[in-house]
């Protein structure tokens, strides 16, 4: 009988522990170890918060943040890719200067305008989304569009310019180098023929000089003319000096710096090499 009564007492104590989570001492058992009952951490009766941990675990995870599109070009960048960006922006009338090959303030503002018009963030940087949208609206620019306005630093000399006395003329940078034995003596900006009357490319030589020349075909002045291919010559152009790259020649290489072309005219001799290249 006593044993049964003791069992009922122990059962009641265990039930109390389940509710209160405490340590109990077995009755009538001096020297015996206390009975400790551990409750599961996530038990609804846990002091940790009555099931708070379970509630947190059941919450759906937050949606991952969408990555920003990769920036391809940004203000301060230079090079051929910037030139293409500017040429494409010209095609959709967002920029009217250049291409210059430099991501300047005008280019940044043009990109912002293009982005804003299409509901894109107006960052002024050309990211992958902006670039793909621009590609869909434009065609790939040719060399004429890429180098329409000139104004670039002189391109590296063509290998054919590295020996002798040479008028080394780069269409890509729109510059003329006067070189002697691989050394640059003078550099000047130049303008070429239009898309329909292009300046010929290749290796030529100066075959005639005419200081006060007037074109018999177009009845226009060609001071300090140095002819190198048929009627095409390097000469001073007052139109180039006044209008810049907005115009074009009928195939000649125009120089707008009259003092520079006068000095060059005195230096160049008949027979000197002329190299026109991209």
mmCIF file of C-alpha atoms in Angstrom:
data_model
loop_
_atom_site.group_PDB
_atom_site.id
_atom_site.type_symbol
_atom_site.label_atom_id
_atom_site.label_comp_id
_atom_site.label_asym_id
_atom_site.label_seq_id
_atom_site.Cartn_x
_atom_site.Cartn_y
_atom_site.Cartn_z
ATOM 1 C CA UNK A 1 0.000 0.000 0.000
ATOM 2 C CA UNK A 2 2.799 2.365 0.875
ATOM 3 C CA UNK A 3 4.519 1.600 -2.394
ATOM 4 C CA UNK A 4 1.405 2.474 -4.395
ATOM 5 C CA UNK A 5 0.992 5.699 -2.468
ATOM 6 C CA UNK A 6 4.606 6.677 -3.131
ATOM 7 C CA UNK A 7 4.102 6.059 -6.837
ATOM 8 C CA UNK A 8 1.154 8.435 -6.902
ATOM 9 C CA UNK A 9 3.247 11.127 -5.167
ATOM 10 C CA UNK A 10 6.090 10.802 -7.684
ATOM 11 C CA UNK A 11 3.641 10.938 -10.602
ATOM 12 C CA UNK A 12 2.152 14.122 -9.222
ATOM 13 C CA UNK A 13 5.589 15.685 -8.836
ATOM 14 C CA UNK A 14 6.525 14.814 -12.419
ATOM 15 C CA UNK A 15 3.347 16.468 -13.632
ATOM 16 C CA UNK A 16 4.181 19.564 -11.618
ATOM 17 C CA UNK A 17 7.664 19.669 -13.126
ATOM 18 C CA UNK A 18 6.185 19.451 -16.592
ATOM 19 C CA UNK A 19 4.284 22.634 -15.829
ATOM 20 C CA UNK A 20 6.820 24.512 -13.771
ATOM 21 C CA UNK A 21 10.076 23.157 -15.132
ATOM 22 C CA UNK A 22 11.863 22.789 -11.806
ATOM 23 C CA UNK A 23 14.157 20.288 -10.052
ATOM 24 C CA UNK A 24 12.514 17.949 -7.509
ATOM 25 C CA UNK A 25 13.867 15.876 -4.664
ATOM 26 C CA UNK A 26 12.541 12.348 -4.333
ATOM 27 C CA UNK A 27 10.734 11.969 -0.989
ATOM 28 C CA UNK A 28 12.210 9.832 1.766
ATOM 29 C CA UNK A 29 15.465 9.472 -0.059
ATOM 30 C CA UNK A 30 18.250 11.141 1.893
ATOM 31 C CA UNK A 31 21.522 10.968 0.042
ATOM 32 C CA UNK A 32 19.833 10.197 -3.229
ATOM 33 C CA UNK A 33 20.426 12.417 -6.267
ATOM 34 C CA UNK A 34 17.700 14.893 -7.160
ATOM 35 C CA UNK A 35 15.564 14.146 -10.179
ATOM 36 C CA UNK A 36 15.981 16.792 -12.935
ATOM 37 C CA UNK A 37 13.551 16.815 -15.826
ATOM 38 C CA UNK A 38 14.552 18.833 -18.935
ATOM 39 C CA UNK A 39 11.803 20.287 -21.089
ATOM 40 C CA UNK A 40 12.173 20.540 -24.902
ATOM 41 C CA UNK A 41 13.455 23.952 -25.966
ATOM 42 C CA UNK A 42 10.512 24.515 -28.262
ATOM 43 C CA UNK A 43 7.895 23.225 -25.857
ATOM 44 C CA UNK A 44 4.760 25.365 -25.765
ATOM 45 C CA UNK A 45 5.334 25.737 -22.032
ATOM 46 C CA UNK A 46 8.976 26.756 -22.459
ATOM 47 C CA UNK A 47 9.914 29.975 -20.628
ATOM 48 C CA UNK A 48 11.607 31.119 -23.844
ATOM 49 C CA UNK A 49 8.374 32.661 -25.052
ATOM 50 C CA UNK A 50 5.502 30.217 -25.178
ATOM 51 C CA UNK A 51 6.286 29.001 -28.697
ATOM 52 C CA UNK A 52 7.800 32.240 -29.991
ATOM 53 C CA UNK A 53 10.721 30.405 -31.616
ATOM 54 C CA UNK A 54 8.376 28.177 -33.578
ATOM 55 C CA UNK A 55 6.415 31.187 -34.771
ATOM 56 C CA UNK A 56 9.595 32.869 -36.043
ATOM 57 C CA UNK A 57 10.729 29.689 -37.816
ATOM 58 C CA UNK A 58 7.400 29.430 -39.598
ATOM 59 C CA UNK A 59 7.651 32.922 -41.115
ATOM 60 C CA UNK A 60 8.490 32.934 -44.858
ATOM 61 C CA UNK A 61 11.980 34.190 -45.644
ATOM 62 C CA UNK A 62 12.267 37.731 -47.030
ATOM 63 C CA UNK A 63 12.395 38.016 -50.836
ATOM 64 C CA UNK A 64 16.016 38.536 -51.957
ATOM 65 C CA UNK A 65 16.911 42.056 -53.110
ATOM 66 C CA UNK A 66 17.088 42.333 -56.900
ATOM 67 C CA UNK A 67 20.627 43.069 -58.060
ATOM 68 C CA UNK A 68 21.187 46.412 -59.790
ATOM 69 C CA UNK A 69 22.130 46.181 -63.481
ATOM 70 C CA UNK A 70 25.845 46.187 -64.234
ATOM 71 C CA UNK A 71 27.329 49.582 -65.162
ATOM 72 C CA UNK A 72 29.141 49.414 -68.504
ATOM 73 C CA UNK A 73 30.206 53.038 -68.987
ATOM 74 C CA UNK A 74 30.263 56.009 -66.617
ATOM 75 C CA UNK A 75 31.343 59.667 -66.535
ATOM 76 C CA UNK A 76 35.094 59.994 -66.947
ATOM 77 C CA UNK A 77 35.457 56.923 -69.165
ATOM 78 C CA UNK A 78 37.162 57.282 -72.541
ATOM 79 C CA UNK A 79 37.654 55.189 -75.640
ATOM 80 C CA UNK A 80 35.954 53.665 -78.623
ATOM 81 C CA UNK A 81 32.988 52.300 -76.614
ATOM 82 C CA UNK A 82 32.172 55.804 -75.371
ATOM 83 C CA UNK A 83 32.374 57.036 -78.959
ATOM 84 C CA UNK A 84 29.828 54.383 -80.001
ATOM 85 C CA UNK A 85 27.517 55.352 -77.130
ATOM 86 C CA UNK A 86 27.656 58.990 -78.239
ATOM 87 C CA UNK A 87 27.066 58.076 -81.891
ATOM 88 C CA UNK A 88 23.982 56.049 -80.964
ATOM 89 C CA UNK A 89 22.667 58.851 -78.746
ATOM 90 C CA UNK A 90 23.078 61.193 -81.739
ATOM 91 C CA UNK A 91 20.927 58.843 -83.819
ATOM 92 C CA UNK A 92 18.003 59.277 -81.403
ATOM 93 C CA UNK A 93 18.609 63.029 -80.979
ATOM 94 C CA UNK A 94 19.712 62.956 -77.350
ATOM 95 C CA UNK A 95 23.123 64.442 -78.054
ATOM 96 C CA UNK A 96 24.323 66.774 -80.795
ATOM 97 C CA UNK A 97 28.025 67.131 -79.989
ATOM 98 C CA UNK A 98 30.795 64.643 -80.687
ATOM 99 C CA UNK A 99 31.372 61.805 -80.769
ATOM 100 C CA UNK A 100 34.458 62.768 -78.798
ATOM 101 C CA UNK A 101 35.300 59.470 -77.094
ATOM 102 C CA UNK A 102 35.086 61.092 -73.630
ATOM 103 C CA UNK A 103 32.119 60.494 -71.268
ATOM 104 C CA UNK A 104 31.665 64.174 -70.436
ATOM 105 C CA UNK A 105 28.873 66.224 -68.823
ATOM 106 C CA UNK A 106 26.923 66.462 -72.083
ATOM 107 C CA UNK A 107 26.997 62.676 -72.476
ATOM 108 C CA UNK A 108 25.884 62.146 -68.873
ATOM 109 C CA UNK A 109 22.927 64.507 -69.332
ATOM 110 C CA UNK A 110 21.981 62.797 -72.593
ATOM 111 C CA UNK A 111 21.984 59.385 -70.889
ATOM 112 C CA UNK A 112 19.836 60.746 -68.039
ATOM 113 C CA UNK A 113 17.340 62.116 -70.562
ATOM 114 C CA UNK A 114 17.218 58.829 -72.456
ATOM 115 C CA UNK A 115 16.711 56.883 -69.213
ATOM 116 C CA UNK A 116 14.014 59.180 -67.854
ATOM 117 C CA UNK A 117 12.035 59.073 -71.098
ATOM 118 C CA UNK A 118 11.841 55.285 -70.808
ATOM 119 C CA UNK A 119 11.081 55.022 -67.117
ATOM 120 C CA UNK A 120 14.573 53.914 -66.126
ATOM 121 C CA UNK A 121 16.491 55.287 -63.131
ATOM 122 C CA UNK A 122 18.133 58.583 -64.163
ATOM 123 C CA UNK A 123 21.656 57.667 -63.068
ATOM 124 C CA UNK A 124 23.555 59.132 -66.010
ATOM 125 C CA UNK A 125 25.565 55.889 -66.110
ATOM 126 C CA UNK A 126 25.154 53.445 -68.971
ATOM 127 C CA UNK A 127 24.141 50.127 -67.422
ATOM 128 C CA UNK A 128 23.160 46.897 -69.177
ATOM 129 C CA UNK A 129 19.445 47.770 -69.237
ATOM 130 C CA UNK A 130 20.053 51.243 -70.693
ATOM 131 C CA UNK A 131 22.494 49.891 -73.268
ATOM 132 C CA UNK A 132 20.160 47.118 -74.464
ATOM 133 C CA UNK A 133 17.312 49.611 -74.852
ATOM 134 C CA UNK A 134 19.566 51.928 -76.870
ATOM 135 C CA UNK A 135 20.776 49.067 -79.074
ATOM 136 C CA UNK A 136 17.199 48.181 -80.020
ATOM 137 C CA UNK A 137 16.508 51.744 -81.143
ATOM 138 C CA UNK A 138 19.678 52.395 -83.180
ATOM 139 C CA UNK A 139 21.926 50.900 -85.832
ATOM 140 C CA UNK A 140 25.616 50.141 -85.484
ATOM 141 C CA UNK A 141 27.507 53.348 -86.334
ATOM 142 C CA UNK A 142 30.094 53.262 -89.082
ATOM 143 C CA UNK A 143 33.461 54.999 -89.022
ATOM 144 C CA UNK A 144 31.932 58.135 -90.489
ATOM 145 C CA UNK A 145 29.561 58.472 -87.525
ATOM 146 C CA UNK A 146 32.143 57.469 -84.919
ATOM 147 C CA UNK A 147 34.620 60.135 -86.023
ATOM 148 C CA UNK A 148 32.241 62.741 -87.366
ATOM 149 C CA UNK A 149 33.333 65.651 -85.198
ATOM 150 C CA UNK A 150 37.026 64.944 -84.633
ATOM 151 C CA UNK A 151 38.743 66.796 -81.812
ATOM 152 C CA UNK A 152 40.695 63.795 -80.541
ATOM 153 C CA UNK A 153 44.382 63.559 -79.619
ATOM 154 C CA UNK A 154 46.556 62.461 -82.503
ATOM 155 C CA UNK A 155 46.422 58.747 -83.206
ATOM 156 C CA UNK A 156 49.581 56.683 -83.061
ATOM 157 C CA UNK A 157 51.536 57.048 -86.312
ATOM 158 C CA UNK A 158 51.006 54.418 -88.968
ATOM 159 C CA UNK A 159 54.035 52.174 -89.470
ATOM 160 C CA UNK A 160 54.450 53.658 -92.969
ATOM 161 C CA UNK A 161 55.045 57.060 -91.366
ATOM 162 C CA UNK A 162 58.112 56.059 -89.384
ATOM 163 C CA UNK A 163 60.760 56.697 -92.034
ATOM 164 C CA UNK A 164 61.559 59.737 -94.154
ATOM 165 C CA UNK A 165 59.602 62.991 -94.451
ATOM 166 C CA UNK A 166 55.877 62.275 -94.111
ATOM 167 C CA UNK A 167 52.513 63.993 -93.876
ATOM 168 C CA UNK A 168 50.959 61.327 -91.594
ATOM 169 C CA UNK A 169 47.176 61.811 -91.684
ATOM 170 C CA UNK A 170 44.840 59.855 -89.390
ATOM 171 C CA UNK A 171 41.146 59.697 -90.249
ATOM 172 C CA UNK A 172 40.284 58.105 -86.890
ATOM 173 C CA UNK A 173 41.627 61.009 -84.806
ATOM 174 C CA UNK A 174 41.246 63.651 -87.548
ATOM 175 C CA UNK A 175 44.795 64.852 -87.139
ATOM 176 C CA UNK A 176 47.833 65.434 -89.325
ATOM 177 C CA UNK A 177 51.351 64.817 -88.042
ATOM 178 C CA UNK A 178 54.311 66.253 -89.897
ATOM 179 C CA UNK A 179 57.057 63.700 -89.242
ATOM 180 C CA UNK A 180 60.734 63.513 -90.085
ATOM 181 C CA UNK A 181 62.558 60.219 -89.548
ATOM 182 C CA UNK A 182 59.943 58.994 -87.056
ATOM 183 C CA UNK A 183 59.908 62.240 -85.059
ATOM 184 C CA UNK A 184 56.733 64.389 -84.903
ATOM 185 C CA UNK A 185 57.535 68.019 -85.789
ATOM 186 C CA UNK A 186 53.966 69.380 -85.851
ATOM 187 C CA UNK A 187 50.391 68.184 -85.205
ATOM 188 C CA UNK A 188 47.240 69.929 -86.482
ATOM 189 C CA UNK A 189 43.502 69.063 -86.580
ATOM 190 C CA UNK A 190 42.167 68.315 -90.052
ATOM 191 C CA UNK A 191 38.847 67.772 -91.817
ATOM 192 C CA UNK A 192 38.188 65.358 -94.669
ATOM 193 C CA UNK A 193 35.857 64.867 -97.587
ATOM 194 C CA UNK A 194 32.179 64.197 -97.016
ATOM 195 C CA UNK A 195 30.600 60.762 -96.996
ATOM 196 C CA UNK A 196 29.903 61.167 -100.720
ATOM 197 C CA UNK A 197 33.248 62.732 -101.685
ATOM 198 C CA UNK A 198 35.676 60.859 -99.412
ATOM 199 C CA UNK A 199 39.360 61.541 -99.043
ATOM 200 C CA UNK A 200 41.308 58.671 -100.557
ATOM 201 C CA UNK A 201 43.354 56.427 -98.264
ATOM 202 C CA UNK A 202 46.783 55.000 -98.975
ATOM 203 C CA UNK A 203 50.374 56.060 -99.568
ATOM 204 C CA UNK A 204 50.997 59.018 -101.908
ATOM 205 C CA UNK A 205 53.547 61.761 -102.439
ATOM 206 C CA UNK A 206 53.328 65.531 -102.817
ATOM 207 C CA UNK A 207 53.570 66.229 -106.537
ATOM 208 C CA UNK A 208 52.659 69.948 -106.666
ATOM 209 C CA UNK A 209 52.514 72.907 -104.303
ATOM 210 C CA UNK A 210 50.456 76.071 -104.930
ATOM 211 C CA UNK A 211 50.500 78.811 -102.301
ATOM 212 C CA UNK A 212 47.547 80.865 -103.600
ATOM 213 C CA UNK A 213 45.593 78.142 -105.358
ATOM 214 C CA UNK A 214 41.954 78.505 -106.401
ATOM 215 C CA UNK A 215 39.974 75.418 -107.398
ATOM 216 C CA UNK A 216 39.048 75.449 -111.075
ATOM 217 C CA UNK A 217 36.373 72.818 -110.437
ATOM 218 C CA UNK A 218 34.586 74.478 -107.476
ATOM 219 C CA UNK A 219 35.900 78.050 -107.839
ATOM 220 C CA UNK A 220 36.895 78.091 -104.171
ATOM 221 C CA UNK A 221 40.172 79.268 -102.571
ATOM 222 C CA UNK A 222 42.681 76.545 -101.558
ATOM 223 C CA UNK A 223 45.588 78.472 -99.974
ATOM 224 C CA UNK A 224 48.808 76.586 -99.233
ATOM 225 C CA UNK A 225 47.694 73.628 -101.343
ATOM 226 C CA UNK A 226 49.931 70.538 -101.394
ATOM 227 C CA UNK A 227 48.505 68.085 -103.945
ATOM 228 C CA UNK A 228 49.026 64.372 -103.356
ATOM 229 C CA UNK A 229 46.299 62.449 -105.288
ATOM 230 C CA UNK A 230 44.681 63.903 -108.405
ATOM 231 C CA UNK A 231 42.770 67.010 -107.301
ATOM 232 C CA UNK A 232 43.032 66.134 -103.584
ATOM 233 C CA UNK A 233 45.390 68.263 -101.530
ATOM 234 C CA UNK A 234 46.235 69.344 -98.019
ATOM 235 C CA UNK A 235 45.295 73.033 -97.764
ATOM 236 C CA UNK A 236 43.933 75.804 -95.528
ATOM 237 C CA UNK A 237 40.130 76.090 -95.327
ATOM 238 C CA UNK A 238 38.395 79.242 -94.150
ATOM 239 C CA UNK A 239 35.136 77.252 -94.026
ATOM 240 C CA UNK A 240 36.713 74.750 -91.621
ATOM 241 C CA UNK A 241 37.987 77.622 -89.470
ATOM 242 C CA UNK A 242 34.486 79.156 -89.351
ATOM 243 C CA UNK A 243 32.177 76.103 -89.168
ATOM 244 C CA UNK A 244 34.357 73.371 -87.771
ATOM 245 C CA UNK A 245 33.439 69.763 -88.414
ATOM 246 C CA UNK A 246 29.857 70.638 -89.293
ATOM 247 C CA UNK A 247 31.011 70.881 -92.918
ATOM 248 C CA UNK A 248 33.279 68.846 -95.148
ATOM 249 C CA UNK A 249 35.534 69.109 -98.163
ATOM 250 C CA UNK A 250 35.207 67.651 -101.637
ATOM 251 C CA UNK A 251 37.973 65.176 -100.796
ATOM 252 C CA UNK A 252 40.808 67.444 -99.715
ATOM 253 C CA UNK A 253 42.433 67.443 -96.284
ATOM 254 C CA UNK A 254 41.414 70.770 -94.703
ATOM 255 C CA UNK A 255 43.519 72.584 -92.092
ATOM 256 C CA UNK A 256 41.900 75.398 -90.047
ATOM 257 C CA UNK A 257 45.057 76.811 -88.436
ATOM 258 C CA UNK A 258 46.357 79.243 -91.084
ATOM 259 C CA UNK A 259 49.635 79.988 -89.291
ATOM 260 C CA UNK A 260 50.366 76.264 -88.921
ATOM 261 C CA UNK A 261 49.589 75.411 -92.562
ATOM 262 C CA UNK A 262 51.728 78.351 -93.753
ATOM 263 C CA UNK A 263 54.662 76.992 -91.739
ATOM 264 C CA UNK A 264 53.992 73.466 -92.959
ATOM 265 C CA UNK A 265 53.832 74.637 -96.573
ATOM 266 C CA UNK A 266 57.346 76.029 -96.223
ATOM 267 C CA UNK A 267 58.657 72.783 -94.708
ATOM 268 C CA UNK A 268 57.153 70.267 -97.131
ATOM 269 C CA UNK A 269 58.908 69.502 -100.423
ATOM 270 C CA UNK A 270 57.677 67.941 -103.614
ATOM 271 C CA UNK A 271 58.233 64.201 -103.338
ATOM 272 C CA UNK A 272 57.558 64.018 -99.595
ATOM 273 C CA UNK A 273 55.402 61.071 -98.593
ATOM 274 C CA UNK A 274 51.699 61.357 -97.667
ATOM 275 C CA UNK A 275 50.014 58.558 -95.702
ATOM 276 C CA UNK A 276 46.241 58.670 -95.177
ATOM 277 C CA UNK A 277 44.932 55.901 -92.907
ATOM 278 C CA UNK A 278 42.276 54.880 -90.387
#
